Structure formats: structure tokens, C-alpha cells
mmCIF file of C-alpha atoms in Angstrom:
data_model
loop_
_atom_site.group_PDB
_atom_site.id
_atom_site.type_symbol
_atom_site.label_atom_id
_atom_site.label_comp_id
_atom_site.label_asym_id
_atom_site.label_seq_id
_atom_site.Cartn_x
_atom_site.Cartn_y
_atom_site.Cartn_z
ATOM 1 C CA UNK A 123 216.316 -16.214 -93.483
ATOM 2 C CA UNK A 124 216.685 -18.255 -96.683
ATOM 3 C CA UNK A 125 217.815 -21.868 -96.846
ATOM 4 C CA UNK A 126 219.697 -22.519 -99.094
ATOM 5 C CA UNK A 127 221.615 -25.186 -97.990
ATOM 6 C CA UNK A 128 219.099 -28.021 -98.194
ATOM 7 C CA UNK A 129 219.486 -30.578 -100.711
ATOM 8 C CA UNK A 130 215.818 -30.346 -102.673
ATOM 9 C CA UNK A 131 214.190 -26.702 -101.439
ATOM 10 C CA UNK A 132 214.178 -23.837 -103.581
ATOM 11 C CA UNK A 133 213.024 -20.274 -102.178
ATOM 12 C CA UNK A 134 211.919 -21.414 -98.664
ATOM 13 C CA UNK A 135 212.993 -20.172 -95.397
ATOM 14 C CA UNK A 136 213.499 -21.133 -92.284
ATOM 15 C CA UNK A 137 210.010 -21.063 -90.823
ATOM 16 C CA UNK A 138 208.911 -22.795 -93.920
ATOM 17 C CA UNK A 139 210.774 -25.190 -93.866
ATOM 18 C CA UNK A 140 209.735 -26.135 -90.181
ATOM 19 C CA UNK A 141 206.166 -25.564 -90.793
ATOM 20 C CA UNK A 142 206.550 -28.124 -93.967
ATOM 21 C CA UNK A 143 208.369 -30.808 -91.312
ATOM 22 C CA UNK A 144 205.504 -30.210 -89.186
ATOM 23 C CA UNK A 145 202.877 -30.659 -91.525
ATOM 24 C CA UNK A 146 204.705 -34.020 -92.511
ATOM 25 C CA UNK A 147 204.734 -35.121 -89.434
ATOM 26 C CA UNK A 148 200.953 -34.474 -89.185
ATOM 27 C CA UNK A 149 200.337 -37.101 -91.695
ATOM 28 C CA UNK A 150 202.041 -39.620 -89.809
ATOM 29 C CA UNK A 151 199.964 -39.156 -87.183
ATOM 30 C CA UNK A 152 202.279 -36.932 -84.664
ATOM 31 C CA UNK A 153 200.665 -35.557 -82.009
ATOM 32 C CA UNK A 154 202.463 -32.232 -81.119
ATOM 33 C CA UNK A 155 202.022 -30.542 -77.565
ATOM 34 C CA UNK A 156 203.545 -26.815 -76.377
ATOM 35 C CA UNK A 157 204.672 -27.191 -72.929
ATOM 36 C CA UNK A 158 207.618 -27.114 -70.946
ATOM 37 C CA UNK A 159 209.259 -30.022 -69.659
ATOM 38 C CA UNK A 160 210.233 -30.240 -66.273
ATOM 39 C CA UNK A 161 211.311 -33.836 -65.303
ATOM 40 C CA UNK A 162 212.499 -36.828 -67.337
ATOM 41 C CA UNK A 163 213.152 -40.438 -66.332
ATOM 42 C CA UNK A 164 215.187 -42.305 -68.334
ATOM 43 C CA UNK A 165 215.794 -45.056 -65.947
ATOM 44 C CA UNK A 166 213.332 -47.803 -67.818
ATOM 45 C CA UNK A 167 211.201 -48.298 -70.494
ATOM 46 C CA UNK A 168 208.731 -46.596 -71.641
ATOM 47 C CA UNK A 169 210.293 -43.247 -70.584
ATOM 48 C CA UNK A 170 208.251 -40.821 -68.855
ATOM 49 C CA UNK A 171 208.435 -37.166 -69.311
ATOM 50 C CA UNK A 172 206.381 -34.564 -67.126
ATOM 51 C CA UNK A 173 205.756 -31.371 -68.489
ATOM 52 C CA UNK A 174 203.651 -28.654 -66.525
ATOM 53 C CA UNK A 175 200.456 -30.076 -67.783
ATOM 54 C CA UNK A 176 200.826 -33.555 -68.743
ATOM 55 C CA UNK A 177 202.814 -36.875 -68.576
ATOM 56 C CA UNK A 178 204.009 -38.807 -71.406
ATOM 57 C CA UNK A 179 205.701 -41.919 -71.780
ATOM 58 C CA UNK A 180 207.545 -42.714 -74.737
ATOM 59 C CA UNK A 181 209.708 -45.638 -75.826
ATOM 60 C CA UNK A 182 211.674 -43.198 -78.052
ATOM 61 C CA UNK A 183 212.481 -39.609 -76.963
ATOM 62 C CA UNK A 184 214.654 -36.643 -79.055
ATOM 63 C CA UNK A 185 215.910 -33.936 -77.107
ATOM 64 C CA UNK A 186 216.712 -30.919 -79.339
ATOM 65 C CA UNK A 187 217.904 -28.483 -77.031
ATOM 66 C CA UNK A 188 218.892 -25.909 -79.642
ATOM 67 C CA UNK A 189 222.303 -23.756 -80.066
ATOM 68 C CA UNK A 190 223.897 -21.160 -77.713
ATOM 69 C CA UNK A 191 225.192 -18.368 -78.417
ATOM 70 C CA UNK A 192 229.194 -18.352 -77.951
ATOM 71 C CA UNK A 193 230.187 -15.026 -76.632
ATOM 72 C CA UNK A 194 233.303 -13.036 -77.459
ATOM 73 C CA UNK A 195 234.499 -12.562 -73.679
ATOM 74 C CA UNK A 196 235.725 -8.781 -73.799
ATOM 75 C CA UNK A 197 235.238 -6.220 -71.716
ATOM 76 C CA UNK A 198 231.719 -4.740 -71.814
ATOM 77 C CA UNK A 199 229.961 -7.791 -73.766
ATOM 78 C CA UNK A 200 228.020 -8.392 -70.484
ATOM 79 C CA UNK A 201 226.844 -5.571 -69.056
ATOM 80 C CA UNK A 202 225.705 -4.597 -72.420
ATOM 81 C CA UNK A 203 223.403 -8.033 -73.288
ATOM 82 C CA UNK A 204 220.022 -6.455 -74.237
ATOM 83 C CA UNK A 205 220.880 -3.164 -74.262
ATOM 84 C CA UNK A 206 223.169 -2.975 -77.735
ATOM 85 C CA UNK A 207 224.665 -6.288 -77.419
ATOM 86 C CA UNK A 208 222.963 -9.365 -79.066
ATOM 87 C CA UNK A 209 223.037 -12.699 -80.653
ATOM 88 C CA UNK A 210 220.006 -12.980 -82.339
ATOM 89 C CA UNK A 211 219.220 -10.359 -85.655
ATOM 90 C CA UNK A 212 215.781 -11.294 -86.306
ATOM 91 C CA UNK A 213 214.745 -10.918 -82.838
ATOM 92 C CA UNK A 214 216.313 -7.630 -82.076
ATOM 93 C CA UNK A 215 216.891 -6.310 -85.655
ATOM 94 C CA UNK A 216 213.815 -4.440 -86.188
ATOM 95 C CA UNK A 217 214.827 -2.272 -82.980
ATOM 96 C CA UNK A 218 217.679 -0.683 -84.684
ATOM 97 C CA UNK A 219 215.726 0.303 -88.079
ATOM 98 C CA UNK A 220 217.199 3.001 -89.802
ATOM 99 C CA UNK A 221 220.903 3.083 -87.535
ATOM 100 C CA UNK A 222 224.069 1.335 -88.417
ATOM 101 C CA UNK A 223 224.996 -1.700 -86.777
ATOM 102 C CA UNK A 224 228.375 -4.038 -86.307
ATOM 103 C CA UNK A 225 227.807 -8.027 -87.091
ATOM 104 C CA UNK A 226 230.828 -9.931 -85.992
ATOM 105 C CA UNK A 227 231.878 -13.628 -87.401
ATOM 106 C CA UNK A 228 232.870 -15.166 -90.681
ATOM 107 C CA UNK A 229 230.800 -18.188 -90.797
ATOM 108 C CA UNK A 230 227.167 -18.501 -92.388
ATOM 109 C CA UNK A 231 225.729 -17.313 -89.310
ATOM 110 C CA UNK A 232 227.051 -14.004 -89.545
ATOM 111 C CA UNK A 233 226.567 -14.148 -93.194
ATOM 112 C CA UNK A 234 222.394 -14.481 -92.051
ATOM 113 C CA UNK A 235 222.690 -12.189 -89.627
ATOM 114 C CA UNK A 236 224.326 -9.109 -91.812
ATOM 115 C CA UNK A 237 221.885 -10.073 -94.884
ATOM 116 C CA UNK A 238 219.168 -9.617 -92.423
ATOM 117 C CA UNK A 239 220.262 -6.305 -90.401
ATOM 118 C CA UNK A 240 220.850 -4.998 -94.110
ATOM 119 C CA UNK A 241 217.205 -5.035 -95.279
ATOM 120 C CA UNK A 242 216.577 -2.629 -92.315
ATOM 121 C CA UNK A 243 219.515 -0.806 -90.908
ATOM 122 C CA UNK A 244 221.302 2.063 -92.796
ATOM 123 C CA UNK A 245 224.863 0.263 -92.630
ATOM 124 C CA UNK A 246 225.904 -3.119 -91.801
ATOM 125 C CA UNK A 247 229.953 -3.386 -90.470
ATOM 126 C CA UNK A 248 230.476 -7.177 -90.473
ATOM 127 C CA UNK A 249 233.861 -7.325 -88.298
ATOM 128 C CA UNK A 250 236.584 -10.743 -89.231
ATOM 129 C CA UNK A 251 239.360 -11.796 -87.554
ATOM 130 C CA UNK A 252 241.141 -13.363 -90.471
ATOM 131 C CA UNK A 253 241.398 -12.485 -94.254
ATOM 132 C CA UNK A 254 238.767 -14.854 -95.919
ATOM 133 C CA UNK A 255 235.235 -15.879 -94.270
ATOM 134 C CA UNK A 256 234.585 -19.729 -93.080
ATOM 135 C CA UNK A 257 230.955 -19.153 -94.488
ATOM 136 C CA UNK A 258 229.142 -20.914 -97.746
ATOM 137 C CA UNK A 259 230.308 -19.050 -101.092
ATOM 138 C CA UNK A 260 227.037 -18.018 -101.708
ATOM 139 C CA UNK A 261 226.498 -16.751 -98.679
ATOM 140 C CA UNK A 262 229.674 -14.856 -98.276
ATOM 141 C CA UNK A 263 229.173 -13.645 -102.250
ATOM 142 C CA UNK A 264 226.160 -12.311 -101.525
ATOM 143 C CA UNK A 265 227.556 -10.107 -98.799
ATOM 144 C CA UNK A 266 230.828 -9.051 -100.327
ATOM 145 C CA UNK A 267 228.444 -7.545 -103.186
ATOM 146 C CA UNK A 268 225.720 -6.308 -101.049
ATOM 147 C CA UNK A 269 225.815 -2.454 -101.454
ATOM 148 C CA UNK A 270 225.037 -1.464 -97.329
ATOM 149 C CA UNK A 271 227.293 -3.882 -95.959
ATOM 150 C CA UNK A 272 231.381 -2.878 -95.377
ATOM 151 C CA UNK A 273 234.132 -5.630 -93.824
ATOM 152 C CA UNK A 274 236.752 -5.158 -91.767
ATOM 153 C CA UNK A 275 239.395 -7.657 -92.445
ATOM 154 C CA UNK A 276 242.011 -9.182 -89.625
ATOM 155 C CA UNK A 277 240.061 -7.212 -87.416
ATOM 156 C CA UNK A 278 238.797 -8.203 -83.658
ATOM 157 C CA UNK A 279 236.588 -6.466 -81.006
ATOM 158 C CA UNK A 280 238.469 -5.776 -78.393
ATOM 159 C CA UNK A 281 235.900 -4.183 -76.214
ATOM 160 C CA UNK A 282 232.159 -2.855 -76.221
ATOM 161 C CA UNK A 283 231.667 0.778 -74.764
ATOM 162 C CA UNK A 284 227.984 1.750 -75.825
ATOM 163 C CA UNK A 285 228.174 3.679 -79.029
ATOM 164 C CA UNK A 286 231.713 3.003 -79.840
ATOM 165 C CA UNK A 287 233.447 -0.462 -80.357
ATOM 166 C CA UNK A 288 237.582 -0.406 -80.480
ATOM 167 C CA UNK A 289 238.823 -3.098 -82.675
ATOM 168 C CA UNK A 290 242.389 -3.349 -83.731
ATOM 169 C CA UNK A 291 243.941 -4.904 -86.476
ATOM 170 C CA UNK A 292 246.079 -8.126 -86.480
ATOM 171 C CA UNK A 293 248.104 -6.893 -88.719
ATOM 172 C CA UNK A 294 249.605 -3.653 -86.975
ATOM 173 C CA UNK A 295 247.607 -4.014 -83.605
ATOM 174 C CA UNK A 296 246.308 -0.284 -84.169
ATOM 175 C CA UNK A 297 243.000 0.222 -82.183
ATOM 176 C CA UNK A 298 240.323 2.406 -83.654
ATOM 177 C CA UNK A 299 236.817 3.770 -82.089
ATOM 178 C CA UNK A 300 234.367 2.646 -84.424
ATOM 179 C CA UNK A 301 231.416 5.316 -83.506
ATOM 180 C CA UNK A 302 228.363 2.870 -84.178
ATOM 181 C CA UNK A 303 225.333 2.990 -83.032
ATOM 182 C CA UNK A 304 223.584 0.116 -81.368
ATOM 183 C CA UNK A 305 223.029 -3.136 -82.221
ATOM 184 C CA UNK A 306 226.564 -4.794 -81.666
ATOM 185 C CA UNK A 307 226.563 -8.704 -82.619
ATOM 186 C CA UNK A 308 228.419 -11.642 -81.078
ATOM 187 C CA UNK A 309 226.867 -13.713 -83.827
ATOM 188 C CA UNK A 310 228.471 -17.457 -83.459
ATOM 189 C CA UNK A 311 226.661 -20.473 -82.429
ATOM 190 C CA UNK A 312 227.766 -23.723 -80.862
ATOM 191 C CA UNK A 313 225.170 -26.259 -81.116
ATOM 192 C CA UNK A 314 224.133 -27.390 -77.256
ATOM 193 C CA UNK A 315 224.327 -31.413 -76.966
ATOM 194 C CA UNK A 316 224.908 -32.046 -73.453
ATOM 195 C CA UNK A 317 221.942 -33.192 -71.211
ATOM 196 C CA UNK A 318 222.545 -32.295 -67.777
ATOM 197 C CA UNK A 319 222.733 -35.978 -64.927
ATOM 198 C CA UNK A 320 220.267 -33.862 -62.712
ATOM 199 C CA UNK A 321 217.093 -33.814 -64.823
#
């Protein structure tokens, strides 16, 4: 995905842009080590954190735990996670080559996710609850002109049944199969900051 929302990059995306931090970060003389952490004490200084291979104490520790995915909560959404249903385009994208596929959201998420799905799949639905996106200009101008890519306006998901999605209008509350084939996004994020007492 391109980022272009980053005071001072041109043309990068997102994995450049990390391998760039990275390779600053280098130079200061970060150590970096892939493991997974399974215990932290924060109870005194220096802080100790175990991971499955190592221990490390630290008098300053960042936890960046990431986004979740915030899910629309109708009927079928569930039983259909990785198996039509998904949050994540570049993962899963590349499964659906060639089919149409339904993006749903109105922020720059969405906007990512529909950009992406449209380099592959044969038609991108991006489904909006309201009548004008929340997303960048850019971003949103460069799906509103994108050829493969159609929006549904004061439109909502209403349920998820395979192949077919019914979504009805707010307008006139009319619900209509669309006959899609797989992949079926729930594409909004909430950014995870909580840290849970029991670790």
C-alpha cells in the first residue's frame, strides 16, 4: 500500500517505510530481536521482559500492540471468518484473483483495501453507509475514478450468506442479494491501546 500521508516520503510504501525506520534505528545502535513475549514486570526499575528465549531488562519499554479489526456484528460475519469473510486485503487478496469482491467502510482503510483488491480481482463493490466517505481526498479520488471499483451509497450489510450479501438502503430500507463471490470485507480498524493487569 502507498503512503501517502507522511509529511516528507514520496513513492514509498508501507514496508518501506518500516524497513527505512529500521535501518535508522540500526545506526543508533538498536539491537532488534524476533520473539514472543510472554511475561512483563513493570513493578521496578529496570523492567524485565521474558520472551521464549531471552530476558531483557529495560529502563524504557514501548508496547505497540497493533490494531484490531472492528467487526460489523451481523448475522453470518462469524461463521464465515476465513472462509469469505476478512479484514485484511493483502493477506487474503491474492486468493480471490480474478472474482469480484465487496470492501465495506468509508475511511482510508477501506480506501487501501479496495485500491488493493482492484489490481487483482475483476470487480471491487466498496459498500457505505452514508453519502460521502470519512477517508483522505486523495484516497477517496482515486477510488471514485478507478475504472473496476462501483459504490453503493447509504447502503449497509445486513447479513453474510456465502455468495450473496443483502444490504439495504437507508434511504428506502429495500434489501437486495448482491450475488458476489468471495472475499467479503469488514475493513475498519480500531487501534488496540489497552494492556491487560494480568501480564
Amino acid at each position: 500500500v502507498d503512503v501517502e500521508n507522511y509529511p516528507g516520503l514520496l513513492d514509498m510504501t508501507g514496508p518501506g517505510v518500516v524497513q527505512l525506520m529500521q535501518k535508522q534505528a540500526k545506526s543508533f545502535g538498536t539491537l532488534f530481536e524476533e520473539d514472543s513475549v510472554v511475561e512483563v514486570d513493570l513493578s521496578s526499575h529496570p523492567f524485565v521482559v521474558r520472551t521464549n528465549h531471552s530476558t531483557i531488562n529495560t529502563h524504557s519499554l514501548i508496547i505497540a500492540t497493533g490494531a484490531d479489526s472492528r467487526w460489523l456484528g451481523v448475522p453470518g460475519e462469524h461463521k464465515l471468518r476465513g472462509g469469505g469473510v476478512s479484514t485484511c486485503a493483502t493477506c487474503d487478496g491474492f486468493l480471490f484473483r480474478d472474482k469480484p469482491v465487496v470492501v465495506v467502510g468509508g475511511g482510508d482503510t477501506a480506501m487501501e483495501d479496495a485500491l488493493v483488491l482492484a489490481r487483482t480481482s475483476s470487480s471491487v463493490t466498496l459498500i457505505h453507509r452514508r453519502d460521502s466517505f470519512r477517508a483522505s481526498h486523495a484516497l477517496a479520488q482515486r477510488v471514485l475514478n478507478h475504472p473496476t471499483i462501483t459504490v453503493r451509497w447509504n447502503t449497509s450489510v445486513v447479513e453474510f450468506k456465502g455468495t450473496e450479501v443483502p444490504i439495504e438502503y437507508d434511504d428506502d430500507e429495500e434489501e437486495v442479494d448482491m450475488d458476489q463471490e468471495p472475499i467479503y470485507r469488514s475493513v475498519r480498524k480500531s487501534v488496540m491501546v489497552s494492556v491487560r493487569e494480568d501480564t
